[in-house]
Coordinates of C-alpha atoms in Angstrom, one line a residue:
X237 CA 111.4 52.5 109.5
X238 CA 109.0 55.2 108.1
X239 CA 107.5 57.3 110.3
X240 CA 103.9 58.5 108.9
X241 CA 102.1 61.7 110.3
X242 CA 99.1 63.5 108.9
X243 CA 99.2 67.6 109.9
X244 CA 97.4 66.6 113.1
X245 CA 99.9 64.4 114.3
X246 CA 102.9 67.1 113.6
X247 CA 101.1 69.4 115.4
X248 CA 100.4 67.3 118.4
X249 CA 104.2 65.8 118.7
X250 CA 105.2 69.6 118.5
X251 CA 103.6 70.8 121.2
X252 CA 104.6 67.6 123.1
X253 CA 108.5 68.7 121.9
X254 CA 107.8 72.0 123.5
X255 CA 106.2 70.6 127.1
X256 CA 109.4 68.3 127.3
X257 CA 111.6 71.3 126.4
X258 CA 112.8 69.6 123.3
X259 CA 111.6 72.8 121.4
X260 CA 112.5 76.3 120.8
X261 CA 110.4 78.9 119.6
X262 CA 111.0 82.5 118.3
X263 CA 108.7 85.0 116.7
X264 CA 110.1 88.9 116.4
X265 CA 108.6 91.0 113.9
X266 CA 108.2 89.5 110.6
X267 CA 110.4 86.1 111.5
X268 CA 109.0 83.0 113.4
X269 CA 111.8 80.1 113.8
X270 CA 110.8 76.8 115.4
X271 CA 113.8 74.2 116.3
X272 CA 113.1 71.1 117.7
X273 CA 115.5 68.3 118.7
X274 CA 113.8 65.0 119.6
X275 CA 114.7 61.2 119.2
X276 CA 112.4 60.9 116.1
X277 CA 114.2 64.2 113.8
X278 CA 116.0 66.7 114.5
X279 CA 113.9 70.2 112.7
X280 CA 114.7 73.9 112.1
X281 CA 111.9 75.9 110.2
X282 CA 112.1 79.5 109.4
X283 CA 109.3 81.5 108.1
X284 CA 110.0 85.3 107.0
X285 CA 106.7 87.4 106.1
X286 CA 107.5 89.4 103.7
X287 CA 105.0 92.0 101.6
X288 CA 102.0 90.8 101.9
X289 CA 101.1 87.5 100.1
X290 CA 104.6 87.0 100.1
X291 CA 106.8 84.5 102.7
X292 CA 109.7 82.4 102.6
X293 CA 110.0 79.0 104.5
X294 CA 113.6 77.8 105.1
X295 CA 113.0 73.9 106.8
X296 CA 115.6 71.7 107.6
X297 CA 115.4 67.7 108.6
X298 CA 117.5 65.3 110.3
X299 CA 116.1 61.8 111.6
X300 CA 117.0 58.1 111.5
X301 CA 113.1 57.6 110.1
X302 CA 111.4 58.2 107.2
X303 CA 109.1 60.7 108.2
X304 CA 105.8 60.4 105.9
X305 CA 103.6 63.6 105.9
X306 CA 100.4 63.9 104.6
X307 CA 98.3 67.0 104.0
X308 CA 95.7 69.0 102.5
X309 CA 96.1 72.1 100.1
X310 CA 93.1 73.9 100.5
X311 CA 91.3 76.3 97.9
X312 CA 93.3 79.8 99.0
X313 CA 97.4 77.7 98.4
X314 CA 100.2 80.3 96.9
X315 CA 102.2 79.2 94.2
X316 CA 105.1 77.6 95.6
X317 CA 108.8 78.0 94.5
X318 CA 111.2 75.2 95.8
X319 CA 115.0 74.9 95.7
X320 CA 115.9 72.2 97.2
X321 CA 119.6 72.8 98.6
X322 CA 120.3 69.3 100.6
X323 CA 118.9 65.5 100.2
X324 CA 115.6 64.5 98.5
X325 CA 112.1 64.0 99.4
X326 CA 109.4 61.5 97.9
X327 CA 106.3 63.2 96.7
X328 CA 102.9 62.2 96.0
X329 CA 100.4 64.5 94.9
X330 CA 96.5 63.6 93.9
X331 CA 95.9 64.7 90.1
X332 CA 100.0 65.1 90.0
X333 CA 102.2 62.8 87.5
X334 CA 99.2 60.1 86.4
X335 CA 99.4 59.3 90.0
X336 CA 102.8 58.0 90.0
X337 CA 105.3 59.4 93.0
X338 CA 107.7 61.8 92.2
X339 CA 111.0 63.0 94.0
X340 CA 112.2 66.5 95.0
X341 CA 116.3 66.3 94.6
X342 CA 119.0 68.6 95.9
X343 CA 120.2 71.0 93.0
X344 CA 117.0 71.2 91.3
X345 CA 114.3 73.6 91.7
X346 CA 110.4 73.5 90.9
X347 CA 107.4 75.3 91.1
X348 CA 103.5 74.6 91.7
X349 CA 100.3 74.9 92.5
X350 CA 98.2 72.4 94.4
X351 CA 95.1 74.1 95.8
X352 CA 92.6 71.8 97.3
X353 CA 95.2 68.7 96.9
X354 CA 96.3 66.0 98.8
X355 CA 100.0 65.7 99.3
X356 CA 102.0 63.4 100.9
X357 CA 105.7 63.8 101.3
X358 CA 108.4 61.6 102.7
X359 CA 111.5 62.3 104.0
X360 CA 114.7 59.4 103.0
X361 CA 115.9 58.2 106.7
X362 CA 119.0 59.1 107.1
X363 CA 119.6 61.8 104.8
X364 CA 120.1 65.8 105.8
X365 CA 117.3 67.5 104.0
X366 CA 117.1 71.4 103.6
X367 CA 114.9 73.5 100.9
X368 CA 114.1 77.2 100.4
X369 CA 110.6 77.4 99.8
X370 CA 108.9 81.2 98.2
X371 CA 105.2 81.3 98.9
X372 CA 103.7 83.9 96.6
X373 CA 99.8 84.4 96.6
X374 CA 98.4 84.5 93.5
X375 CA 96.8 87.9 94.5
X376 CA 100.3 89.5 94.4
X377 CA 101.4 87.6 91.5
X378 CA 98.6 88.9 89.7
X379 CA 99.5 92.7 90.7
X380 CA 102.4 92.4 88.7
X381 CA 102.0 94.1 85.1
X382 CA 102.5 91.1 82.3
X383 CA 102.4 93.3 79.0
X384 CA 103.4 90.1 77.1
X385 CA 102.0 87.0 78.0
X386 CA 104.2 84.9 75.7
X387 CA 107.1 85.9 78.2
X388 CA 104.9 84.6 81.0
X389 CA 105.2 81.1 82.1
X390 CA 102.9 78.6 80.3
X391 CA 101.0 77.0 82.9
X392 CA 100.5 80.5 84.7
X393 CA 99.1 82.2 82.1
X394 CA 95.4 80.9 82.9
X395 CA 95.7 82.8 86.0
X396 CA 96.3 86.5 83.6
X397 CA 93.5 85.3 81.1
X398 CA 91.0 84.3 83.6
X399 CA 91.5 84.3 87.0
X400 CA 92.3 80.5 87.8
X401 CA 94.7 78.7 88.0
X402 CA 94.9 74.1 87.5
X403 CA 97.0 72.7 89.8
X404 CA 100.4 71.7 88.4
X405 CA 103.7 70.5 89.7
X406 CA 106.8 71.1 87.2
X407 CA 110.3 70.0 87.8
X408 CA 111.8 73.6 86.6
X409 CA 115.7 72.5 86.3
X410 CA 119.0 72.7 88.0
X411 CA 119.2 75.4 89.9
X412 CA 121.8 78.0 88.3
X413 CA 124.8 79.5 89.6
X414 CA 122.2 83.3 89.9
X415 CA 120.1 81.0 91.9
X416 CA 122.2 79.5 94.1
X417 CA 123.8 83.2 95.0
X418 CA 120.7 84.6 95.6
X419 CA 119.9 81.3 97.7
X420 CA 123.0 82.2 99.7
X421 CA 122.4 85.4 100.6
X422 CA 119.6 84.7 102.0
X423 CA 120.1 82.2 103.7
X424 CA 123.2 84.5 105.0
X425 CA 121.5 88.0 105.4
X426 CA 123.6 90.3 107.5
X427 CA 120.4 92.5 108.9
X428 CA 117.4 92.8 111.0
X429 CA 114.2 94.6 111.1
X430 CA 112.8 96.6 108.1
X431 CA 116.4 96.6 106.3
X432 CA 116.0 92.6 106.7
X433 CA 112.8 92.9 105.2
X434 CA 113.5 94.5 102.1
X435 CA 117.0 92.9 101.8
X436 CA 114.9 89.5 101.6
X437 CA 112.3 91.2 99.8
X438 CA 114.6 91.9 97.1
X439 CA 116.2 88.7 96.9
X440 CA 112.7 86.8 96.7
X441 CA 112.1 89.1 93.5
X442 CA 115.3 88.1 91.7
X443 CA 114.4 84.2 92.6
X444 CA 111.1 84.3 90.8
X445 CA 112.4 86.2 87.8
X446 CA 115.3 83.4 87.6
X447 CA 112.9 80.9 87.3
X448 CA 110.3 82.1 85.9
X449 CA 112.9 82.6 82.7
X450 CA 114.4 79.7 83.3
X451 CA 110.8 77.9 82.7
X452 CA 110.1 80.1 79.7
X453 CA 113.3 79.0 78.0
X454 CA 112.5 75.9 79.0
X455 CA 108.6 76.2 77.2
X456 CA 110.2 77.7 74.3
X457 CA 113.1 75.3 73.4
X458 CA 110.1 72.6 74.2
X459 CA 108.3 74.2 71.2
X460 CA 111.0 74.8 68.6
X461 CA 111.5 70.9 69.1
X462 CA 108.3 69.2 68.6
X463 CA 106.4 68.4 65.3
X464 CA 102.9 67.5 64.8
X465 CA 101.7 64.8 62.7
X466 CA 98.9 64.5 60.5
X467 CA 97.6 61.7 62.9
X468 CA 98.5 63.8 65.7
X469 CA 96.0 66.2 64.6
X470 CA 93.3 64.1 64.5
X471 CA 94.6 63.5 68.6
X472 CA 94.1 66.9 69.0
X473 CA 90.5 67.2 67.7
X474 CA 89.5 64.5 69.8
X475 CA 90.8 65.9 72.7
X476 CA 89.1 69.3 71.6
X477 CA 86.3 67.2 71.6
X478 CA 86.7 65.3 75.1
X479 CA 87.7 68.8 76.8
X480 CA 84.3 70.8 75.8
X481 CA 81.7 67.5 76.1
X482 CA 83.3 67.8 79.7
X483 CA 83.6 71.6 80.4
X484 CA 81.6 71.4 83.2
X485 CA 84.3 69.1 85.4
X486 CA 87.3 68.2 82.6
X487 CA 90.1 66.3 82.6
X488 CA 93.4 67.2 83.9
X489 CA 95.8 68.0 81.0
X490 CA 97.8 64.3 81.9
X491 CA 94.5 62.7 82.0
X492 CA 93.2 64.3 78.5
X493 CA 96.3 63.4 77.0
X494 CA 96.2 59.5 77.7
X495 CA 92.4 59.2 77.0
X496 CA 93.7 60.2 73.0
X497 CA 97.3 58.5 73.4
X498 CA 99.4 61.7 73.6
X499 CA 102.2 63.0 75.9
X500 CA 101.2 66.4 77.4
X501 CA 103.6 68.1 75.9
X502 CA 102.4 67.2 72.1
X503 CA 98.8 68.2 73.6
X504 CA 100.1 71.3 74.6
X505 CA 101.9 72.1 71.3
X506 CA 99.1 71.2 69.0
X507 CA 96.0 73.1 70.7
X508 CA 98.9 76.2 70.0
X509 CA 99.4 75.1 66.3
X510 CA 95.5 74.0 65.7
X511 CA 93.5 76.1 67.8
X512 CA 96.4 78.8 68.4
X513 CA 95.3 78.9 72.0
X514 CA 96.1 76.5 74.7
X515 CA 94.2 73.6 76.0
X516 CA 92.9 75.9 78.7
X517 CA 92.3 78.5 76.6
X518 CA 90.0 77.0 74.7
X519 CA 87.7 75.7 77.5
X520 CA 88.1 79.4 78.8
X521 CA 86.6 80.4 75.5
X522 CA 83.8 77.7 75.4
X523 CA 82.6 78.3 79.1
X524 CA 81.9 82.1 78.7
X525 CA 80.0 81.7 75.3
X526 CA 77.7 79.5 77.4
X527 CA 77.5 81.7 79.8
X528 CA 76.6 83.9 77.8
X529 CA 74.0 82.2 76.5
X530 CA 72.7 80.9 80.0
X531 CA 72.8 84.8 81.5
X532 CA 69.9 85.4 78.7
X533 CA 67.8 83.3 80.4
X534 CA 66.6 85.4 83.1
X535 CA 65.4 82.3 85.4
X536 CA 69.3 81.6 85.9
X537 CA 71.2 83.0 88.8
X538 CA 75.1 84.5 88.2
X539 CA 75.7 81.6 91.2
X540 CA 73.7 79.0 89.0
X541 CA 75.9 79.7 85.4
X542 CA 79.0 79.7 87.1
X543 CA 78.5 76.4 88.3
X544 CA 76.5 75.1 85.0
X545 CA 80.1 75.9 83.0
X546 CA 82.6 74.3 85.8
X547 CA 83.5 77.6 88.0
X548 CA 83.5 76.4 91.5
X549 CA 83.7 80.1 92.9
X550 CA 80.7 82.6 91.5
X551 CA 83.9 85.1 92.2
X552 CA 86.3 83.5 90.1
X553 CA 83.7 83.1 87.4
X554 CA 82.5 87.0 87.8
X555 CA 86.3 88.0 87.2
X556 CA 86.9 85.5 84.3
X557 CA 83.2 86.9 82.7
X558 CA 84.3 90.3 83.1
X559 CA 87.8 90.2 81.6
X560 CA 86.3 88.7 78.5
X561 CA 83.3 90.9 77.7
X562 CA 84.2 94.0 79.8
X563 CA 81.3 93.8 82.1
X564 CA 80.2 92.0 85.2
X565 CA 77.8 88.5 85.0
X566 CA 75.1 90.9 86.5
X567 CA 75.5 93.9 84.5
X568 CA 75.4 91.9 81.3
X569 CA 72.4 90.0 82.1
X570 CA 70.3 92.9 83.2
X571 CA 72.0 94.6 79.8
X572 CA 70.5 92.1 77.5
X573 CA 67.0 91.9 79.6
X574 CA 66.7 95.5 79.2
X575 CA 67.4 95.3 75.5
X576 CA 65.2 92.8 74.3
X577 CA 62.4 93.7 77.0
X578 CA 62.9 97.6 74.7
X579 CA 62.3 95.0 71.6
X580 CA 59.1 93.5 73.0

């Protein structure tokens, strides 16, 4: 029998869990820990906040039902890192895998990014399920120093060149013998307080720089093994093609690839080996040479260009404007107003 509860619904059956005294609930310093034991599952979920824009989720579930959950990812979701340590889940994510469900399995860890996404995830009946899940916002993941961005995780590299970030979900691999360690002493950690803190702290650290060079191996040994044809290439210019006659709201990478009969990954590969950027790379280039253009005109707003060349947030667009030319939206526009107004 599957059990199927939108966010709402989990709320509501909690707070009935705790009126019955089915429910537990403990929240000291940086930790919160709710346990619930009912006759539809049987739940433990930790939550450590660490730094901030940095947390670690630790949920365990036990029930006789599949337990269906469905919910919304809105615009401000961290990156997620996942090791799944016990039983599977069944995961469907809008804009994710062509639309097709995907599973979470014990021994394998992933990592993604599904702001404002609908996900719906399903427990097997049945089965013990337990994951370690790192929240990093990408805020803090963007204080980090990348000096080399080929070292840097493909599908986070947008996020260093201009301030976005698609949404993705990427089956990383098994999770190593380092991982698994680190997994342990976490989930293990002799202390409390601030030593507790920076104990987990440290261990969260060593996680993302496990995977993160796990994925880059990964990307790398990707590349070394795929060739590009001559009618390949003509793929890729059409999908050059498809991407910037659609700048303003493109295609997902999955969807670009099918509309020219490619896999992602030889998309991928030939933007590097055609363009020598990456597919979202070159729509990052293409958007700020309009807006360049469109910040000449002075009837045109910063708010009205960044949503003429597909930013949703003025913000995002500002930041992404500004890492390219070296000045702000504003600053330019007024720049170029003043220098051809001197002209006139």
């Amino acid at each position: 029998m599957v059990q199927t509860l939108k966010i709402s619904d989990l709320e509501a059956f909690k707070k009935d869990a705790l009126h019955k005294g089915e429910m537990t609930r403990v929240h000291k310093c940086n930790e919160y820990i709710e346990t619930y034991n009912t006759q539809i599952a049987q739940v433990k979920h930790s939550t450590f906040y660490l730094r901030a824009g940095l947390s670690i989720d630790i949920f365990e579930l036990k029930s006789d039902y599949s337990i269906r959950v469905t919910d919304w990812h809105a615009t401000a979701s961290p990156l997620t890192l996942a090791f799944i340590l016990a039983g599977r889940s069944r995961v469907l994510t809008k804009g994710i895998n062509q639309g097709r469900h995907y599973y979470e399995t014990a021994g394998e860890n992933h990592l993604f990014y599904l702001a404002e996404t609908e996900e719906t995830e399903e427990s097997i009946a049945g089965e013990y399920y337990q994951t370690v899940r790192l929240r990093l916002a990408l805020d803090t993941l963007k204080s980090f120093e990348f000096e080399k961005l080929a070292t840097f995780p493909k599908d986070l590299q947008p996020l260093i060149k201009t301030g976005e970030l698609p949404i993705f979900h990427h089956c990383v691999g098994k999770t190593s013998a380092a991982m698994q360690l680190a997994l342990h002493q976490i989930l293990s950690c002799p202390y409390q307080g601030t030593t507790q803190q920076i104990y987990l702290e440290s261990k969260v650290l060593e996680l993302i720089a496990l995977q993160f060079a796990q994925l880059t191996a990964s990307e790398q040994q990707e590349e070394r093994s795929v060739k590009i044809s001559a009618s390949e290439i003509n793929c890729i210019y059409q999908a050059k093609d498809i991407l910037l006659r659609n700048a303003q709201a493109p295609p997902s990478l999955l969807m670009l690839a099918r509309q020219v009969g490619l896999n992602d990954r030889k998309l991928k590969q030939g933007f590097k080996d055609v363009f020598n950027t990456t597919v979202f790379g070159c729509l990052y280039e293409h958007r700020m040479q309009q807006a360049q253009r469109l910040l000449l005109r002075q009837d045109m707003t910063v708010t009205g260009v960044a949503a003429n060349v597909g930013y949703k947030s003025p913000t995002s667009f500002s930041a992404a404007f500004q890492r390219k030319f070296g000045l702000s939206p504003k600053a330019y526009q007024l720049s170029m107003s003043i220098r051809f107004g001197g002209k006139g």
